[in-house]
XYZ file of C-alpha atoms in Angstrom:
750
model
C 150.769 -18.046 37.037
C 146.983 -17.642 37.244
C 147.411 -13.930 36.421
C 149.339 -14.833 33.291
C 146.675 -17.284 32.234
C 144.045 -14.612 32.873
C 145.846 -12.086 30.728
C 146.280 -14.668 27.937
C 142.508 -15.454 27.881
C 140.943 -12.154 28.892
C 140.689 -10.867 25.337
C 138.508 -13.880 24.307
C 136.234 -13.705 27.276
C 132.580 -13.016 26.424
C 130.657 -13.873 29.562
C 131.303 -14.407 33.340
C 132.783 -16.497 34.637
C 135.867 -16.828 32.524
C 136.020 -19.933 30.414
C 138.296 -22.861 31.267
C 141.990 -22.088 31.022
C 144.093 -24.829 29.549
C 146.722 -26.335 31.823
C 149.519 -28.578 30.434
C 151.779 -30.012 33.085
C 155.507 -29.750 32.255
C 157.181 -33.075 31.928
C 159.619 -33.959 34.804
C 163.125 -33.003 33.851
C 166.381 -34.716 34.858
C 168.213 -31.383 34.872
C 165.563 -29.881 37.252
C 165.803 -32.861 39.543
C 169.604 -32.594 39.646
C 169.309 -28.884 40.288
C 166.896 -29.453 43.070
C 168.467 -32.485 44.765
C 172.131 -32.651 43.780
C 173.613 -29.419 42.687
C 174.438 -27.397 45.803
C 173.184 -23.809 46.160
C 175.024 -21.083 48.007
C 172.454 -20.943 50.842
C 172.444 -24.774 51.007
C 176.226 -24.916 51.315
C 176.307 -22.311 54.044
C 173.523 -24.216 55.928
C 175.465 -27.507 55.523
C 178.694 -26.011 56.915
C 176.799 -24.451 59.835
C 175.123 -27.751 60.635
C 178.590 -29.321 61.162
C 178.998 -27.104 64.287
C 175.619 -27.139 66.045
C 177.077 -25.667 69.309
C 177.345 -22.338 67.582
C 173.567 -22.046 67.574
C 173.278 -22.026 71.394
C 176.720 -21.347 73.009
C 176.332 -17.617 72.865
C 173.119 -17.894 74.858
C 174.715 -19.878 77.662
C 173.726 -18.662 81.111
C 173.977 -19.472 84.819
C 170.731 -21.481 85.015
C 171.999 -23.728 82.250
C 175.399 -23.952 83.961
C 173.889 -25.162 87.281
C 171.922 -27.912 85.452
C 174.943 -28.939 83.465
C 177.168 -28.924 86.542
C 174.902 -31.314 88.509
C 174.343 -33.587 85.565
C 178.083 -33.616 84.594
C 179.237 -34.426 88.090
C 176.609 -37.217 88.479
C 177.635 -38.849 85.175
C 181.292 -38.422 86.055
C 180.886 -40.385 89.252
C 179.020 -43.140 87.407
C 181.279 -43.408 84.340
C 184.486 -43.958 86.386
C 183.638 -47.388 87.744
C 181.736 -48.294 84.567
C 184.545 -47.297 82.309
C 187.097 -49.428 84.107
C 184.605 -52.361 84.250
C 183.880 -52.101 80.523
C 187.610 -52.005 79.673
C 188.080 -55.303 81.437
C 185.055 -56.621 79.520
C 186.845 -55.524 76.317
C 190.000 -57.482 77.382
C 191.912 -54.272 77.936
C 193.536 -52.781 81.090
C 191.114 -50.770 83.210
C 192.771 -47.416 82.513
C 191.691 -47.565 78.866
C 188.135 -47.386 80.006
C 188.922 -44.053 81.730
C 190.694 -42.752 78.554
C 187.661 -43.585 76.434
C 185.337 -42.065 79.074
C 187.265 -38.796 78.856
C 187.402 -38.558 75.073
C 183.740 -39.508 74.679
C 182.407 -36.661 76.751
C 185.139 -34.097 75.917
C 184.791 -34.234 72.108
C 181.255 -35.393 71.433
C 179.522 -32.279 72.606
C 181.144 -30.086 69.930
C 179.204 -31.748 67.051
C 176.171 -33.177 68.893
C 172.534 -32.331 68.313
C 171.459 -34.186 71.527
C 172.122 -32.570 74.884
C 171.469 -35.706 76.926
C 173.688 -38.364 75.192
C 176.601 -39.502 77.214
C 179.211 -40.982 74.839
C 181.937 -43.315 76.048
C 182.626 -47.050 76.588
C 179.548 -49.262 76.616
C 178.953 -52.908 77.608
C 177.706 -54.225 74.270
C 180.548 -52.763 72.212
C 183.176 -53.720 74.798
C 181.988 -57.254 74.656
C 182.162 -57.167 70.872
C 185.658 -55.673 71.001
C 186.712 -58.579 73.135
C 185.519 -60.956 70.414
C 187.326 -58.933 67.746
C 190.585 -58.893 69.701
C 190.258 -62.642 70.231
C 189.790 -63.042 66.525
C 192.649 -60.747 65.500
C 195.416 -61.520 67.980
C 196.330 -64.974 66.584
C 197.068 -63.208 63.266
C 198.960 -60.366 65.049
C 201.115 -62.067 67.684
C 203.313 -59.032 67.988
C 200.405 -57.197 69.657
C 199.646 -59.913 72.211
C 200.943 -57.656 75.019
C 199.565 -54.427 73.576
C 196.029 -55.214 72.342
C 195.050 -51.545 72.737
C 196.950 -50.797 69.558
C 194.490 -52.978 67.612
C 191.594 -51.274 69.478
C 192.927 -47.877 68.634
C 193.278 -48.756 64.870
C 189.756 -50.115 64.908
C 188.517 -46.913 66.498
C 190.080 -44.700 63.865
C 188.703 -46.837 61.068
C 185.243 -46.987 62.541
C 185.278 -43.246 63.152
C 186.178 -42.506 59.579
C 183.475 -44.714 58.181
C 180.711 -43.517 60.498
C 181.789 -39.858 59.913
C 181.683 -40.410 56.149
C 178.157 -41.798 56.429
C 177.132 -38.622 58.274
C 178.928 -36.218 55.933
C 177.408 -37.746 52.866
C 173.999 -37.621 54.560
C 173.253 -41.381 54.141
C 172.305 -41.929 57.767
C 168.901 -43.076 56.619
C 170.320 -46.604 56.162
C 169.998 -46.927 59.925
C 166.228 -46.956 59.456
C 166.462 -50.219 57.670
C 167.218 -52.029 60.949
C 163.890 -52.413 62.816
C 163.305 -52.333 66.549
C 162.924 -56.130 67.034
C 166.359 -56.621 65.442
C 167.860 -53.980 67.712
C 166.132 -55.483 70.817
C 167.346 -58.955 69.769
C 171.043 -58.166 69.676
C 170.787 -55.977 72.725
C 169.024 -58.747 74.711
C 171.403 -61.415 73.327
C 174.409 -59.229 74.092
C 173.164 -58.570 77.625
C 172.686 -62.248 78.285
C 176.140 -63.076 76.861
C 177.842 -60.333 78.817
C 176.056 -61.212 82.093
C 176.871 -64.884 81.746
C 180.463 -64.087 80.910
C 180.792 -61.987 84.058
C 179.261 -64.497 86.442
C 182.454 -66.587 86.740
C 184.395 -63.406 87.660
C 181.609 -62.584 90.177
C 181.921 -65.975 91.732
C 185.737 -66.372 91.517
C 185.943 -69.522 89.363
C 186.920 -67.672 86.191
C 190.560 -68.743 86.679
C 189.804 -72.409 86.814
C 191.910 -74.480 84.370
C 189.910 -75.245 81.218
C 187.109 -72.743 81.894
C 186.772 -70.529 78.788
C 184.615 -67.630 79.825
C 184.642 -66.187 76.341
C 183.022 -69.235 74.743
C 179.460 -69.290 73.482
C 177.027 -68.207 76.223
C 175.384 -71.595 76.629
C 178.805 -73.188 77.069
C 179.809 -70.710 79.713
C 176.515 -71.341 81.442
C 176.954 -75.135 81.357
C 180.606 -75.093 82.384
C 179.904 -72.777 85.300
C 178.298 -75.698 87.186
C 181.153 -77.940 86.129
C 183.671 -75.631 87.745
C 181.487 -74.268 90.611
C 183.708 -76.046 93.113
C 186.426 -73.504 92.271
C 184.396 -70.554 93.561
C 186.149 -68.605 96.380
C 185.882 -65.466 98.497
C 185.170 -63.433 95.415
C 181.656 -64.938 95.459
C 180.983 -63.322 98.852
C 182.100 -59.950 97.454
C 180.336 -60.206 94.123
C 177.034 -61.621 95.266
C 176.609 -59.102 98.121
C 177.591 -56.234 95.834
C 175.113 -57.266 93.215
C 172.426 -57.691 95.900
C 173.114 -54.270 97.272
C 172.880 -52.649 93.816
C 169.445 -54.098 93.252
C 168.417 -53.419 96.905
C 169.362 -49.710 96.612
C 167.495 -49.383 93.393
C 164.364 -51.082 94.711
C 164.503 -49.046 98.002
C 164.884 -45.756 96.190
C 162.067 -46.572 93.779
C 159.747 -47.490 96.695
C 160.821 -44.410 98.717
C 160.142 -42.109 95.653
C 156.639 -43.393 95.425
C 156.146 -43.292 99.227
C 157.589 -39.811 99.727
C 157.265 -38.006 96.319
C 158.312 -34.683 97.825
C 161.835 -36.138 98.188
C 161.887 -37.820 94.743
C 164.885 -35.824 93.567
C 166.985 -36.880 96.575
C 166.134 -40.561 96.084
C 166.907 -40.219 92.416
C 170.481 -39.070 93.067
C 170.991 -41.807 95.663
C 169.753 -44.360 93.124
C 171.818 -42.817 90.334
C 175.098 -42.983 92.380
C 174.524 -46.497 93.670
C 177.292 -47.946 91.556
C 179.786 -45.410 92.873
C 178.677 -46.045 96.505
C 178.981 -49.742 96.153
C 182.403 -49.562 94.572
C 183.604 -47.136 97.224
C 182.253 -49.388 100.028
C 183.809 -52.600 98.646
C 187.033 -50.736 97.902
C 187.176 -49.760 101.574
C 186.536 -53.393 102.551
C 189.223 -54.524 100.073
C 191.718 -52.030 101.531
C 191.062 -53.253 105.080
C 191.354 -56.934 104.024
C 194.291 -56.691 101.609
C 196.438 -53.810 102.803
C 198.887 -56.284 104.323
C 198.547 -58.775 101.381
C 199.748 -56.751 98.340
C 201.439 -59.616 96.630
C 198.760 -62.232 97.468
C 195.411 -60.550 98.074
C 192.532 -62.515 99.682
C 190.315 -61.860 96.628
C 190.892 -60.551 93.087
C 191.577 -56.768 92.836
C 192.568 -54.378 90.016
C 196.056 -53.658 91.427
C 198.217 -51.047 89.770
C 196.533 -48.472 87.638
C 199.029 -45.988 86.054
C 198.351 -42.281 86.721
C 197.783 -39.876 83.876
C 197.511 -40.463 80.107
C 200.237 -43.085 79.756
C 199.259 -44.147 76.235
C 198.885 -40.865 74.413
C 200.248 -40.824 70.847
C 199.471 -41.266 67.234
C 197.466 -44.558 66.711
C 198.990 -47.251 64.559
C 197.007 -47.929 61.452
C 198.468 -50.420 58.979
C 197.226 -52.935 56.456
C 197.988 -55.965 58.631
C 195.744 -54.781 61.429
C 193.067 -53.712 58.985
C 193.202 -57.148 57.344
C 192.920 -58.897 60.657
C 189.812 -56.976 61.789
C 188.107 -56.471 58.410
C 185.798 -59.421 58.785
C 184.358 -57.949 62.057
C 183.969 -54.386 60.725
C 180.323 -54.744 59.606
C 179.100 -55.907 63.005
C 181.166 -53.223 64.715
C 179.686 -50.507 62.520
C 176.123 -51.752 63.123
C 176.592 -51.848 66.965
C 178.267 -48.432 67.006
C 175.667 -46.724 64.878
C 172.497 -48.427 65.976
C 173.155 -48.207 69.738
C 173.920 -44.508 69.429
C 171.145 -43.468 67.071
C 168.383 -45.590 68.756
C 169.281 -44.006 72.132
C 169.409 -40.445 70.716
C 166.067 -40.851 69.006
C 164.409 -42.359 72.123
C 165.485 -39.590 74.382
C 164.747 -36.934 71.794
C 161.184 -38.170 71.694
C 160.926 -38.143 75.538
C 162.282 -34.632 75.674
C 160.217 -33.301 72.768
C 162.975 -32.280 70.389
C 164.500 -33.762 67.243
C 167.996 -34.812 66.445
C 169.902 -34.909 63.141
C 170.976 -38.509 62.728
C 173.600 -37.603 60.208
C 175.142 -35.018 62.550
C 175.073 -37.469 65.373
C 177.089 -39.892 63.192
C 179.564 -37.116 62.485
C 179.901 -36.433 66.245
C 180.504 -40.042 67.167
C 182.797 -40.416 64.215
C 184.957 -37.542 65.443
C 184.920 -38.997 68.879
C 186.330 -42.222 67.665
C 188.918 -40.746 65.344
C 190.443 -38.679 68.094
C 189.943 -41.135 70.940
C 192.997 -43.306 70.209
C 195.250 -40.241 70.366
C 194.447 -40.195 74.114
C 194.541 -44.019 74.475
C 190.789 -44.536 74.057
C 189.024 -47.403 72.359
C 185.757 -47.207 70.321
C 182.917 -45.289 72.166
C 179.270 -44.740 71.465
C 176.129 -43.533 73.356
C 175.464 -45.220 76.658
C 171.831 -45.916 77.521
C 172.246 -46.004 81.332
C 174.402 -42.863 81.541
C 172.176 -41.015 79.155
C 169.106 -41.884 81.281
C 170.984 -40.574 84.360
C 172.048 -37.432 82.603
C 168.491 -36.682 81.479
C 167.012 -37.214 84.903
C 169.786 -35.182 86.524
C 168.493 -32.040 84.803
C 171.052 -31.535 82.035
C 170.502 -28.327 80.014
C 173.071 -28.422 77.189
C 175.693 -30.732 75.695
C 178.362 -28.711 77.581
C 177.666 -30.950 80.590
C 180.101 -33.363 78.849
C 182.923 -30.986 79.687
C 182.110 -31.166 83.390
C 182.108 -34.934 83.175
C 185.482 -34.864 81.380
C 186.979 -32.782 84.200
C 185.782 -35.359 86.747
C 187.324 -38.155 84.717
C 190.617 -36.308 84.337
C 190.798 -35.800 88.049
C 190.190 -39.469 88.595
C 192.909 -40.341 86.048
C 195.520 -38.301 87.790
C 194.472 -38.371 91.490
C 192.722 -41.676 92.181
C 194.881 -44.515 90.764
C 196.166 -45.445 94.303
C 192.547 -45.864 95.351
C 191.796 -47.936 92.195
C 194.404 -50.447 93.318
C 192.011 -52.047 95.857
C 188.853 -52.125 93.650
C 187.439 -55.706 93.663
C 187.079 -57.346 90.292
C 184.026 -59.203 91.606
C 182.476 -55.868 92.525
C 183.120 -54.573 89.028
C 181.585 -57.681 87.608
C 178.511 -56.966 89.746
C 178.402 -53.444 88.233
C 178.533 -54.837 84.696
C 175.871 -57.473 85.349
C 173.599 -54.883 86.964
C 174.136 -52.387 84.126
C 173.429 -54.868 81.267
C 170.259 -56.158 83.000
C 168.483 -53.088 81.791
C 169.304 -53.970 78.172
C 167.230 -57.153 78.269
C 163.857 -56.641 76.635
C 160.970 -56.922 79.163
C 158.228 -59.450 78.828
C 155.857 -56.630 78.084
C 157.888 -55.529 75.087
C 158.266 -59.038 73.792
C 154.517 -59.624 74.202
C 153.903 -56.472 72.143
C 156.139 -57.845 69.372
C 153.828 -60.895 69.184
C 150.702 -58.793 69.152
C 151.918 -56.400 66.552
C 153.842 -58.695 64.257
C 154.350 -62.479 64.931
C 157.005 -62.563 62.144
C 159.087 -59.937 63.952
C 158.523 -61.732 67.245
C 160.249 -64.802 65.584
C 163.026 -62.494 64.295
C 163.618 -61.290 67.865
C 164.075 -64.779 69.128
C 166.330 -65.762 66.149
C 168.722 -62.865 67.074
C 168.671 -63.806 70.763
C 169.269 -67.586 70.233
C 171.961 -67.094 67.680
C 173.758 -64.681 70.057
C 173.483 -67.158 72.943
C 174.476 -70.206 70.997
C 177.214 -68.695 68.798
C 178.403 -65.077 69.277
C 177.180 -61.510 69.456
C 178.255 -60.589 65.933
C 176.454 -63.645 64.472
C 173.361 -62.599 66.347
C 173.522 -59.135 64.825
C 173.889 -60.610 61.324
C 171.056 -63.080 61.881
C 168.542 -60.552 63.216
C 169.442 -57.974 60.445
C 169.371 -60.628 57.721
C 166.024 -61.967 58.857
C 164.567 -58.442 59.045
C 165.820 -57.768 55.494
C 164.303 -60.967 54.250
C 160.992 -60.114 55.837
C 161.048 -56.619 54.291
C 161.787 -58.022 50.776
C 159.130 -60.639 51.188
C 156.544 -58.068 52.161
C 157.440 -55.938 49.209
C 157.554 -58.770 46.773
C 154.283 -60.362 47.968
C 152.289 -57.148 48.431
C 148.610 -57.645 47.648
C 146.367 -55.498 45.493
C 142.627 -55.423 45.942
C 139.649 -55.111 43.617
C 137.366 -52.405 44.939
C 133.744 -51.438 44.716
C 131.724 -48.390 45.599
C 129.591 -47.707 48.657
C 127.361 -44.586 48.976
C 127.707 -43.197 52.446
C 126.659 -40.144 54.535
C 127.636 -38.770 57.878
C 125.186 -38.636 60.678
C 125.547 -37.763 64.377
C 123.378 -40.773 65.363
C 122.908 -44.271 64.128
C 119.426 -43.726 62.849
C 117.771 -44.272 59.403
C 117.927 -41.378 57.116
C 115.923 -40.706 54.015
C 118.386 -40.962 51.088
C 116.347 -38.269 49.256
C 116.779 -35.636 51.919
C 117.932 -32.459 50.153
C 120.531 -31.499 52.797
C 121.945 -34.976 53.101
C 125.758 -34.984 52.602
C 126.428 -38.123 50.627
C 129.622 -39.268 48.969
C 131.096 -42.342 47.397
C 133.838 -44.383 49.125
C 135.718 -47.129 47.414
C 136.450 -50.239 49.545
C 137.779 -53.732 48.731
C 135.181 -56.111 47.381
C 136.362 -58.700 49.951
C 135.973 -56.092 52.755
C 139.573 -56.964 53.913
C 140.079 -53.417 55.316
C 137.719 -53.915 58.296
C 134.488 -52.875 56.608
C 131.329 -54.247 58.209
C 130.669 -57.711 56.531
C 127.000 -56.761 56.232
C 127.856 -54.006 53.850
C 128.078 -55.164 50.248
C 130.178 -52.800 48.008
C 128.656 -52.326 44.597
C 130.876 -53.654 41.772
C 131.690 -51.366 38.866
C 129.885 -51.798 35.627
C 130.127 -55.040 33.757
C 133.560 -55.432 32.259
C 135.049 -52.467 34.301
C 137.450 -53.253 37.065
C 138.972 -51.117 39.741
C 142.278 -52.475 41.155
C 144.022 -50.766 44.099
C 147.752 -51.250 44.555
C 148.445 -51.108 48.291
C 152.209 -50.784 48.022
C 154.859 -49.223 45.742
C 154.700 -50.692 42.241
C 158.308 -51.709 41.638
C 160.254 -54.556 40.107
C 160.106 -56.965 43.114
C 156.246 -56.972 43.270
C 155.187 -55.976 39.756
C 154.586 -59.497 38.473
C 152.780 -60.487 41.767
C 150.392 -57.515 41.476
C 149.588 -58.010 37.763
C 149.284 -61.794 37.941
C 146.710 -61.535 40.699
C 144.905 -58.803 38.724
C 144.842 -60.800 35.441
C 143.776 -63.983 37.071
C 140.837 -62.427 38.750
C 139.817 -60.515 35.613
C 139.741 -63.777 33.587
C 137.632 -65.430 36.171
C 135.000 -62.671 36.012
C 135.036 -62.140 32.213
C 134.917 -64.132 29.034
C 137.250 -63.867 26.053
C 135.861 -61.924 23.105
C 137.017 -64.506 20.630
C 136.505 -68.225 21.265
C 139.697 -69.348 19.527
C 141.977 -66.350 18.830
C 144.754 -68.595 17.525
C 142.999 -70.205 14.547
C 144.598 -73.597 13.977
C 145.949 -75.915 16.702
C 149.399 -75.346 15.445
C 149.266 -71.682 16.339
C 147.939 -72.399 19.788
C 150.520 -72.018 22.692
C 151.595 -75.268 24.271
C 150.587 -74.083 27.710
C 146.910 -73.273 26.798
C 145.091 -75.828 28.911
C 142.337 -76.647 26.427
C 139.990 -78.225 25.625
C 141.388 -79.317 22.330
C 138.571 -77.799 20.173
C 137.035 -74.825 21.805
C 133.359 -73.926 21.213
C 130.794 -71.535 22.588
C 129.753 -74.151 25.140
C 133.158 -73.807 26.797
C 132.482 -70.166 27.666
C 129.954 -68.705 30.089
C 127.925 -66.292 27.953
C 126.655 -64.468 30.986
C 130.030 -63.091 31.791
C 130.946 -59.693 30.308
C 133.846 -58.801 28.047
C 136.651 -56.796 29.515
C 136.204 -53.142 28.695
C 138.220 -50.941 31.087
C 140.647 -51.121 33.977
C 141.054 -48.400 36.663
C 144.312 -48.615 38.644
C 144.367 -46.869 42.002
C 147.888 -45.510 42.399
C 147.191 -43.795 45.776
C 149.677 -46.047 47.530
C 152.205 -45.870 44.749
C 155.084 -43.360 45.091
C 157.406 -44.600 42.391
C 157.616 -46.889 39.340
C 160.565 -48.303 37.516
C 161.473 -49.716 34.096
C 160.766 -53.362 35.020
C 157.339 -52.606 36.575
C 156.247 -50.483 33.596
C 157.420 -53.080 31.062
C 155.406 -55.561 32.969
C 152.407 -53.236 32.688
C 152.919 -52.933 28.933
C 153.006 -56.737 28.555
C 149.827 -57.134 30.566
C 148.095 -54.524 28.437
C 149.030 -56.493 25.273
C 147.812 -59.728 26.863
C 144.462 -58.271 27.852
C 143.949 -56.494 24.563
C 144.289 -59.906 22.822
C 141.927 -61.367 25.404
C 139.287 -58.663 24.905
C 139.904 -58.414 21.132
C 139.939 -54.662 21.501
C 141.986 -51.891 23.008
C 141.195 -51.907 26.735
C 141.072 -48.483 28.356
C 143.505 -48.051 31.257
C 142.773 -45.260 33.752
C 145.003 -44.162 36.630
C 143.961 -42.515 39.845
C 146.169 -40.253 42.070
C 149.454 -40.739 40.298
C 151.458 -38.725 42.726
C 155.045 -38.514 41.430
C 155.809 -36.511 38.309
C 158.392 -39.127 37.476
C 155.711 -41.807 37.697
C 153.524 -39.814 35.318
C 156.476 -39.379 33.050
C 157.152 -43.108 33.065
C 153.567 -44.005 32.359
C 153.335 -41.456 29.528
C 156.624 -42.836 28.041
C 155.151 -46.359 28.231
C 152.030 -45.383 26.339
C 149.627 -44.897 29.221
C 147.767 -41.789 30.269
C 146.968 -40.423 26.819
C 146.316 -41.576 23.273
C 146.375 -39.840 19.939
C 142.969 -38.461 19.143
C 141.571 -39.024 22.603
C 140.441 -35.977 24.477
C 139.550 -35.658 28.141
C 135.866 -36.482 28.606
C 135.578 -35.062 32.094
C 137.383 -32.270 33.907
C 137.705 -31.709 37.623
C 137.968 -27.962 37.977
C 137.921 -25.219 40.573
C 136.962 -21.573 40.558
C 139.715 -19.005 41.260
C 139.074 -15.330 41.776
C 141.242 -12.919 39.689
C 141.099 -9.184 40.301
C 142.599 -6.282 38.401
C 144.040 -3.229 40.108
C 142.960 0.185 38.791
C 145.474 2.366 40.634
C 148.366 3.750 38.536
C 147.094 2.124 35.319
C 147.290 4.513 32.428
C 144.608 4.579 29.763
C 145.519 2.222 26.992
C 148.362 0.598 28.975
C 148.975 -3.091 28.340
C 151.093 -3.571 31.520
C 148.488 -4.861 34.072
C 148.975 -6.489 37.422
C 146.703 -9.209 38.778
C 146.221 -10.882 42.172
C 144.633 -14.211 42.995
C 142.164 -15.051 45.690
C 140.472 -18.396 46.176
C 137.529 -16.607 47.952
C 136.763 -13.536 45.927
C 135.568 -10.450 47.742
C 135.409 -6.769 47.059
C 138.599 -4.858 47.920
C 139.447 -1.210 47.766
C 141.283 -0.120 44.716
C 140.028 -3.002 42.595
C 137.945 -2.496 39.513
C 136.431 -5.973 39.444
C 136.739 -9.563 40.603
C 136.376 -12.183 37.846
C 136.056 -15.968 38.298
C 138.323 -18.232 36.393
C 137.686 -21.959 35.871
C 140.929 -23.945 36.270
C 141.416 -27.769 35.789
C 143.262 -29.503 38.624
C 145.218 -31.835 36.322
C 146.861 -31.487 32.975
C 144.229 -31.571 30.225
C 146.463 -33.518 27.798
C 146.359 -36.688 29.887
C 142.691 -37.960 29.667
C 143.525 -41.174 31.529
C 145.015 -39.628 34.640
C 142.401 -38.701 37.267
C 142.435 -36.737 40.573
C 140.214 -39.204 42.440
C 138.204 -42.407 41.907
C 134.822 -40.579 41.316
C 136.329 -38.770 38.333
C 137.833 -41.977 36.993
C 134.640 -43.970 37.217
C 132.553 -41.231 35.608
C 135.121 -40.820 32.849
C 134.883 -44.490 32.078
C 131.047 -44.302 32.074
C 131.153 -41.394 29.561
C 133.831 -43.006 27.407
C 131.970 -46.359 27.159
C 128.419 -44.874 27.099
C 127.452 -46.668 30.271
C 125.479 -43.686 31.682
């Protein structure tokens, strides 16, 4: 482009350097935007299709080193997921085998479309608890499925899978980012407390007491536990000792790892497999105690678990089931998506790689669509199993296939062993697992230090979950977060700024301001020094009647009036109206003008200046809209009447071409007959090649260099002066210095 400008102006050049070259910025075009952001290109389409199958980018490089890492990690997770899967199925009010089916499908399908190699998909505690709530809500409306609730769970899984997959395919996964960390932590903590409290009666053996509803609100379950504590039985001995052993093994392994770091890997695997060890130990105890009491066991056990995939088939999806679960779909989608994406992002940061949230949604969507064909219920990423998988040395997503093989072996070969698994021991496993989901005091304290408002939101989500239900807790925390976001946008504050002349120095020593080599510059800081500037530093206000106003947030319809009301109010305090009574008679005076009844010069402070110019700092503004610009037009008219002249409006750092287009369309940025009084320019080197150029030829080639230097084969290097911004917009400026100097020249202030 510079070469074209050079050729266009070369014939008129008389002296070096070349004179200024005009630059007119093209107006932002809707067709160009659609072409750039909407209309697919061939390369973009190919890239999109390839992104749907990320395993194709690494599978051909698979090797034995990767296989060993995947084998160890896959077997480790497989041993952990078997007892967890059955426990979570019971938590979801489903037979234990459905947890195994979901565990298989989660790891067998997810890896095909995953961009994270550490995520372990399958049944999780929070969603299982939510599914129990959904089934409890839906079954009264669907009495025909009272004995087969997994049909409702399968239908829900297919619907959720389709919705989540559509979000990923249409690349709108960014909506997940609107749910902040405190809201996520709130419903995870509330869910963990609810799940743990709901499992304590099973742990203690009084869950079968008449009148004890273990699925009521958490506070009721807690209160009624002591009411029915007399019904506790031998299950309490099994459950409490199992829970104690789980925590004891974890503490012992953690201590041993610090004491003998050379054996850290060994202690890690012992710690990781503690759930499996405890379940095996108590299954052995259960077998020894109950082998002669099949019909009347001494404590609660799982009993018969069918071998193989007994519930394979096409899931039932009909309008009656959809109608029954529709009210719970939003909370189910939030839990499914947020839990998976937050885990994937966390472990991606820890492992120094990035994930594609949209592709992760596609992967989890596919998993849930095909899960019910094998008898599975909704699955998502598991925090505990993902952490285990990462620490076990997983190398690729293919580790999920190893885990799937382990689960299939368990489904076909181990049901006779599962018969004697203690329900109290499974409850201990659940309580132990969800304990890690509760936010630590350190995290909660950080919420308070960073943002007290979000600290309150966290406790709103937790308390609503405890006193009502998990899904209400989700809605409360998300709604409170959305309200806070809207409030912050609507009540964003602008600041009037002044100038401070500064210089850099290696030491805090006085420097002569007249030193020739002193590198000084102007910085513009809020006049109220609200950005942390030393209170002893007094910014210099602009010239009398000139105001610099910085918008610290996007200038959009929710906050436009708030910004301009603050600006106008402060301007009227620091200036005087140009005309004492602009309305003439009392009849023409607006009813809301406060008075006095007959205005005179004594009512106005003559020492105050008249408004002359406004500089708006748009550095923090990325977009504008119709409402905000109309508000700006109205304010301009209001201030023009107040100043009894046309007030000059200057804009600094208008980033978006669409914002510039909107401002120009609203009458800002340029005026008829007004030319730019000051240009910010740069020198660009333009050289002409002499090789292969015939005498008299008009076809010349040019190259551009920002630092001109002699090069072989070049006839000369000329310097061209180029403006940084379009010269037809005299009120748009590259920085604050240019804007201030332009106002000074325009108003004759300097």
